[in-house]
Coordinates of C-alpha atoms and ligand atoms in Angstrom, one line a residue:
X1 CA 1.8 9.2 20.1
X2 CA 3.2 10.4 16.7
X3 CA 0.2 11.8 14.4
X4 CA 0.9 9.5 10.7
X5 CA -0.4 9.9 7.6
X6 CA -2.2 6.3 6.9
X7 CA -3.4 4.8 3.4
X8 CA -5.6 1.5 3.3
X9 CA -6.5 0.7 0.1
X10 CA -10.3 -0.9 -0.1
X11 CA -11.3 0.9 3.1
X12 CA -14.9 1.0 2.1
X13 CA -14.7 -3.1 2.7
X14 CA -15.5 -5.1 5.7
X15 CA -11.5 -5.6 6.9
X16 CA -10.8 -2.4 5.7
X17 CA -13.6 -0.5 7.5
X18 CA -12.4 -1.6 10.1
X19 CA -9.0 -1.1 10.1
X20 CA -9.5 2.5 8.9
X21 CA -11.8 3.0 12.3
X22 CA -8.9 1.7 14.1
X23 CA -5.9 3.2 13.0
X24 CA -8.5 6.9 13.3
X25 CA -8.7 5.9 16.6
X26 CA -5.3 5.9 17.4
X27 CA -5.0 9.6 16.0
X28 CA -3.5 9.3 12.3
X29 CA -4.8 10.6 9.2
X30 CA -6.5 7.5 7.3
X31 CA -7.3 7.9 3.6
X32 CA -8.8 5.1 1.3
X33 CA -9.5 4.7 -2.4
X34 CA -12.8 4.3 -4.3
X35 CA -14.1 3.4 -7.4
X36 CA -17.9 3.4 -7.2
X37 CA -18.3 7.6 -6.4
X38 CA -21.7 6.9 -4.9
X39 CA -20.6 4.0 -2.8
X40 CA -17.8 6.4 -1.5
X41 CA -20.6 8.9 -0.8
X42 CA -22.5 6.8 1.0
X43 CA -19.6 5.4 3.6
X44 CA -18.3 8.8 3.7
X45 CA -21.7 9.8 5.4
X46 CA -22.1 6.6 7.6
X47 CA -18.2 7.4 8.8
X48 CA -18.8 10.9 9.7
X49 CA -21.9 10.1 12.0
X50 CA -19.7 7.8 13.6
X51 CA -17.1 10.7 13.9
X52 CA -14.6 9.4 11.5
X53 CA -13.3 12.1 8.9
X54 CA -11.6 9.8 6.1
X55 CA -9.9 11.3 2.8
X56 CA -11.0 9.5 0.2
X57 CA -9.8 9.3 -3.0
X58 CA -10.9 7.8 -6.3
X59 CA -8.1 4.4 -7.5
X60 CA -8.0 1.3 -8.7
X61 CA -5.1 -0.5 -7.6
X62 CA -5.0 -2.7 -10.0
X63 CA -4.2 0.1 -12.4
X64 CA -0.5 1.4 -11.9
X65 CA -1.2 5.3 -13.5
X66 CA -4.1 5.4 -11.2
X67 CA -2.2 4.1 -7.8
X68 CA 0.4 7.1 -8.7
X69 CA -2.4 9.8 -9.5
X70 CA -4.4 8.5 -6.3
X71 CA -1.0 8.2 -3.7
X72 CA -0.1 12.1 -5.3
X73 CA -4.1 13.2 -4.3
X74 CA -3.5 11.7 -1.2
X75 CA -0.4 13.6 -0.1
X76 CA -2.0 16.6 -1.4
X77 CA -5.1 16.0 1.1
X78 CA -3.4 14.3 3.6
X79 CA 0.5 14.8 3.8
X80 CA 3.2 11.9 2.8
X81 CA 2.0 8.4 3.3
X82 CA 4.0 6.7 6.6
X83 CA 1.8 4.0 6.7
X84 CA 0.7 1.8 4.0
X85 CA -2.3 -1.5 4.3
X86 CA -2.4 -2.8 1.4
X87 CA -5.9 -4.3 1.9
X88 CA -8.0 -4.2 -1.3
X89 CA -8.5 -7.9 -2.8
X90 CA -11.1 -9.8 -4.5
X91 CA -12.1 -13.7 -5.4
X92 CA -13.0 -15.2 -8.7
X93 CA -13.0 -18.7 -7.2
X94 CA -13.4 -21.7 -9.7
X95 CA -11.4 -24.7 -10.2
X96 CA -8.3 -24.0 -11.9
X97 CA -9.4 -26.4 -14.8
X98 CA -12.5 -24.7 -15.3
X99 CA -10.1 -20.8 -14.8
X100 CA -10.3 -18.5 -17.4
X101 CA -6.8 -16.0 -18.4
X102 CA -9.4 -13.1 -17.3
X103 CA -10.4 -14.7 -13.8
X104 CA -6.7 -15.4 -13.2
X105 CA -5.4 -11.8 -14.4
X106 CA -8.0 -10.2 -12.5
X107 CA -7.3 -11.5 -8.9
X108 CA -3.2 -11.4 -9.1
X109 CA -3.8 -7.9 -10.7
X110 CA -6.0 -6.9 -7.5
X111 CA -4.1 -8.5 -5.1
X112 CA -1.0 -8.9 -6.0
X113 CA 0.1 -6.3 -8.7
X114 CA -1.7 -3.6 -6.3
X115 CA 1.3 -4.2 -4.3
X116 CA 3.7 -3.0 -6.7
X117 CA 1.5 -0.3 -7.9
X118 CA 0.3 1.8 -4.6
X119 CA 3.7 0.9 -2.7
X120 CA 5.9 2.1 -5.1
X121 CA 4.8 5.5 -5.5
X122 CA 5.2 5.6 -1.3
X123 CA 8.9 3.7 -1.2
X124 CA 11.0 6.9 -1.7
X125 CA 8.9 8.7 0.4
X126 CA 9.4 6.4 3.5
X127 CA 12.9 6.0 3.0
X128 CA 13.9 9.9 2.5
X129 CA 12.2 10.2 5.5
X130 CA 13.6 6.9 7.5
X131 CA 10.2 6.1 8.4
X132 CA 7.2 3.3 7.4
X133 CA 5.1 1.0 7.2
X134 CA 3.6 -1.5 5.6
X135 CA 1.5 -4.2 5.7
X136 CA 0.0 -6.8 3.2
X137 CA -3.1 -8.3 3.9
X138 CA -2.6 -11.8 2.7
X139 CA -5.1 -14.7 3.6
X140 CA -4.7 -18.1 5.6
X141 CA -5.5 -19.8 1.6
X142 CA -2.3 -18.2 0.7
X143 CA -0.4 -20.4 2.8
X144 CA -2.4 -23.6 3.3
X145 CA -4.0 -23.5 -0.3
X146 CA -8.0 -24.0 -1.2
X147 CA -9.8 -25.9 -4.0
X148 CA -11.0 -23.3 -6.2
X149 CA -8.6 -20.8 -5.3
X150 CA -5.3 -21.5 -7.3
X151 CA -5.9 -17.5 -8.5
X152 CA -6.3 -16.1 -5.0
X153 CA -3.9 -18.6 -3.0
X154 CA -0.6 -18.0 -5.7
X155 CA -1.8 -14.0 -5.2
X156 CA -1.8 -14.2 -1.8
X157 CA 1.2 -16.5 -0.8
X158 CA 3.3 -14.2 -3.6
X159 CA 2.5 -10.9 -1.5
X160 CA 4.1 -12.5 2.0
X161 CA 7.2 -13.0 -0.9
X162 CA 7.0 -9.5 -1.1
X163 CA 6.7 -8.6 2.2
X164 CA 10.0 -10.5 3.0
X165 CA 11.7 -8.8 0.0
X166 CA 10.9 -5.2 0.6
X167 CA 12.0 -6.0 4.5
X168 CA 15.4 -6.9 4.2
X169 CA 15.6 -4.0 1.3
X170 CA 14.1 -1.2 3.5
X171 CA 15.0 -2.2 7.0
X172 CA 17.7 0.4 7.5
X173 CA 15.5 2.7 6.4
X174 CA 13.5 2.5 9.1
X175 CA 10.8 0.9 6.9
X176 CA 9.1 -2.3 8.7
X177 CA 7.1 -4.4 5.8
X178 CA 4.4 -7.4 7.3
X179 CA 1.7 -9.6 6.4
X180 CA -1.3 -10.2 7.9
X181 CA -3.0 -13.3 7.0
X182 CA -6.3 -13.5 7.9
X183 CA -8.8 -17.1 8.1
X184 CA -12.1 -16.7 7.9
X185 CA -14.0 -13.0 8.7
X186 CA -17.2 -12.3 9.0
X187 CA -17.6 -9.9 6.0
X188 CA -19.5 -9.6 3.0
X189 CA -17.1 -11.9 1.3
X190 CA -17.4 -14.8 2.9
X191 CA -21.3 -14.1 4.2
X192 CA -22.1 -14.7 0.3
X193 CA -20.7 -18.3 0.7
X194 CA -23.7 -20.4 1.5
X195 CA -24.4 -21.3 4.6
X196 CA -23.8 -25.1 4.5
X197 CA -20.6 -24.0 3.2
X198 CA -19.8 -21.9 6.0
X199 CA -20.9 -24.3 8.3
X200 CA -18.5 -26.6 7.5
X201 CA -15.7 -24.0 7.4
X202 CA -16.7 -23.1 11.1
X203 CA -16.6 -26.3 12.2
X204 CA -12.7 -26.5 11.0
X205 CA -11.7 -23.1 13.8
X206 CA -10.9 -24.4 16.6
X207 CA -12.3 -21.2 18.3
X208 CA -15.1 -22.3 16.9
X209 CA -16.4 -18.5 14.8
X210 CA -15.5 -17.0 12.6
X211 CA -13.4 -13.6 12.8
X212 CA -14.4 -10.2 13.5
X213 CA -12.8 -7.5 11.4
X214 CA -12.1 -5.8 14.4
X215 CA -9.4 -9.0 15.3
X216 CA -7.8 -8.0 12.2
X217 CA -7.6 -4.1 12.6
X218 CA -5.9 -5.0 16.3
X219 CA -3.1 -6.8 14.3
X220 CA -2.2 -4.1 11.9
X221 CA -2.3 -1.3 14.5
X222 CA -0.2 -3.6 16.4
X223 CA 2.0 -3.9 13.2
X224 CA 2.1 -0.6 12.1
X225 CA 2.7 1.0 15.6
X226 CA 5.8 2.9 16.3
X227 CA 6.6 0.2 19.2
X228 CA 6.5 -2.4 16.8
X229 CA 10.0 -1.1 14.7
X230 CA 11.7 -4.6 15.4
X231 CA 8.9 -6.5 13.5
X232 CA 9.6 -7.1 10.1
X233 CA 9.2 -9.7 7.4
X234 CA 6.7 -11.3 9.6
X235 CA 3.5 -13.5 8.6
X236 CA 1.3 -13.1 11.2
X237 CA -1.9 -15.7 11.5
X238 CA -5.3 -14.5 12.3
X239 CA -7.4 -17.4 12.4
X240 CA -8.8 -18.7 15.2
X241 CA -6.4 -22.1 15.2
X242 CA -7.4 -22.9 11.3
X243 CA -4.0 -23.2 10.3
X244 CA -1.2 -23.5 12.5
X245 CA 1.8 -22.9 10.5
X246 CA 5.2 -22.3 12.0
Ligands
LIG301 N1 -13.2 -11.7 4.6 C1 -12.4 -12.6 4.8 O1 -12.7 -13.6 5.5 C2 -10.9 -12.6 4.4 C3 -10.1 -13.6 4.8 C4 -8.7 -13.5 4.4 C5 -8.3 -12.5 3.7 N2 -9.1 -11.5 3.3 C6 -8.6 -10.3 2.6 O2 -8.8 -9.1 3.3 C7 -8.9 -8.1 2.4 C8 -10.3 -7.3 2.6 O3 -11.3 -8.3 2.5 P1 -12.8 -7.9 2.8 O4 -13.4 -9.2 3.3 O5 -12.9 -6.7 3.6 O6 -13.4 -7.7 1.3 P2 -14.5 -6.7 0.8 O7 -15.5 -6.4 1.9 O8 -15.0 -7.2 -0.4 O9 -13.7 -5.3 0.5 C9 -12.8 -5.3 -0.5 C10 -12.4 -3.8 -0.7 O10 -11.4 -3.8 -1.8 C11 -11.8 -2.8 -2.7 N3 -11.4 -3.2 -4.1 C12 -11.6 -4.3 -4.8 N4 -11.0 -4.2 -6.0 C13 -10.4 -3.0 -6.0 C14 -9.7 -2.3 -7.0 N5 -9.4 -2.9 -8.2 N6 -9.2 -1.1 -6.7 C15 -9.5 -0.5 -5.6 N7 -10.2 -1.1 -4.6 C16 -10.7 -2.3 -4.8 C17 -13.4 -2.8 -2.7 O11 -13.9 -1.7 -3.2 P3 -15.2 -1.7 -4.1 O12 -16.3 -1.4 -3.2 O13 -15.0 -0.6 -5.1 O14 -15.3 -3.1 -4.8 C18 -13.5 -2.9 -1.1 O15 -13.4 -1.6 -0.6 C19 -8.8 -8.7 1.0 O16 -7.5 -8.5 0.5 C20 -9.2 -10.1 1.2 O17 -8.6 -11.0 0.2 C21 -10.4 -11.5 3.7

């Protein structure tokens, strides 16, 4: 197989652990951001007993000046970026009448603005060279909705509009562009939800668990692979039968 240069942003996370172990795996160069440098420290250690050597690279993708000094650091370390996961997301969950501007701001800004920030200093890149990928990693409450989620469901559901966008832009390019949307993983995330509450979210997957992050890493190496070139501007479910959309 062809050696690529990968970048998931929020690596250091449960998904994106997991994805970066996976995409390793199949050979490429993985790098991931940071912001915590001790955190980073730390993974970086627990990666490389494991035998995984990640670049990593200080970035907050919520911050466009940062996405374009961390994507530069990155080809330094690690060559041009061919594959892109835009992974790194967070929750500020309330009910919308109870939402504050700054709860809002901060979870499109994470989730969504990151798109535009860390794939735009990649998109002339990919298409000089007539190669990419990309995938977004969405959520199944991006297309079904949640109570207490209007910031995280608009964030998500507007990153699938993106997807399809940059598809039909960059498909002669050689550029496929994906979402992943993921129900309900067993990660630090959605382990902090109380346990009733979890509970009850089980007992709606008709697999009857919750995810593995692993399930999700399959998909994007799947999606990212260079069989996959005919797959683009694709949503694809991960969620155990939660939501069957079609
Ligand atoms: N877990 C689930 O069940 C689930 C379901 C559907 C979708 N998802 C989506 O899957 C993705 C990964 O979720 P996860 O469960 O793995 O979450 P997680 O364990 O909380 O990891 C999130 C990662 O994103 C990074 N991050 C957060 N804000 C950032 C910023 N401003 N700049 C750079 N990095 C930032 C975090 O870094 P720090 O350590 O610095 O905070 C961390 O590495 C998210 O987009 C999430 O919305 C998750």
């Amino acid at each position: 197989m062809t050696q690529r240069t990968a970048l998931v942003t929020g690596g250091t996370g449960g998904i994106g652990t997991a994805i970066v172990r996976y995409l390793a795996r199949q050979g490429h160069r993985v790098a991931t951001n940071y912001r915590d440098p001790a955190k980073a420290e730390a993974w970086r250690a627990a990666m490389k007993q494991e035998g995984y050597d990640v670049v990593l690279v200080q970035g907050d993708v919520s911050d466009p000046a940062s996405c374009e000094t961390m994507v530069r650091e990155i080809e330094a370390q690690a060559g041009p970026v061919e594959i892109l996961v835009n992974n790194a997301g967070i929750t500020r969950d309330t009910t919308f009448h109870k939402m504050s501007y700054q709860q809002w701001m901060d979870v499109v800004n994470t989730n969504l603005n990151a798109c535009f920030n860390v794939t735009r200093p990649v998109i002339d890149g990919m298409r000089g060279r007539k190669w990419g990928r990309i995938v977004q990693i969405s959520s199944i409450n991006g297309q079904k909705g949640q109570y207490g989620q209007a910031n995280y469901a608009a964030a998500k559901a507007g990153m699938h509009g993106f997807s399809i966008s940059l598809a039909q832009e960059n498909a002669k390019f050689g550029i496929t562009v994906n979402t992943v949307s993921p129900g309900y993983v067993a990660t630090d995330m959605v382990m902090a939800v109380p346990e009733e509450v979890r509970e009850k979210i089980v007992a709606q997957i008709p697999v009857g668990r919750l995810g593995k992050p692993e399930e999700i890493a399959h998909a994007v190496a799947f999606l990212t692979g260079e069989e996959a070139a005919w797959i683009t501007g694709t949503n694809l479910a991960i969620n155990g039968g939660h939501y069957m959309g079609w």
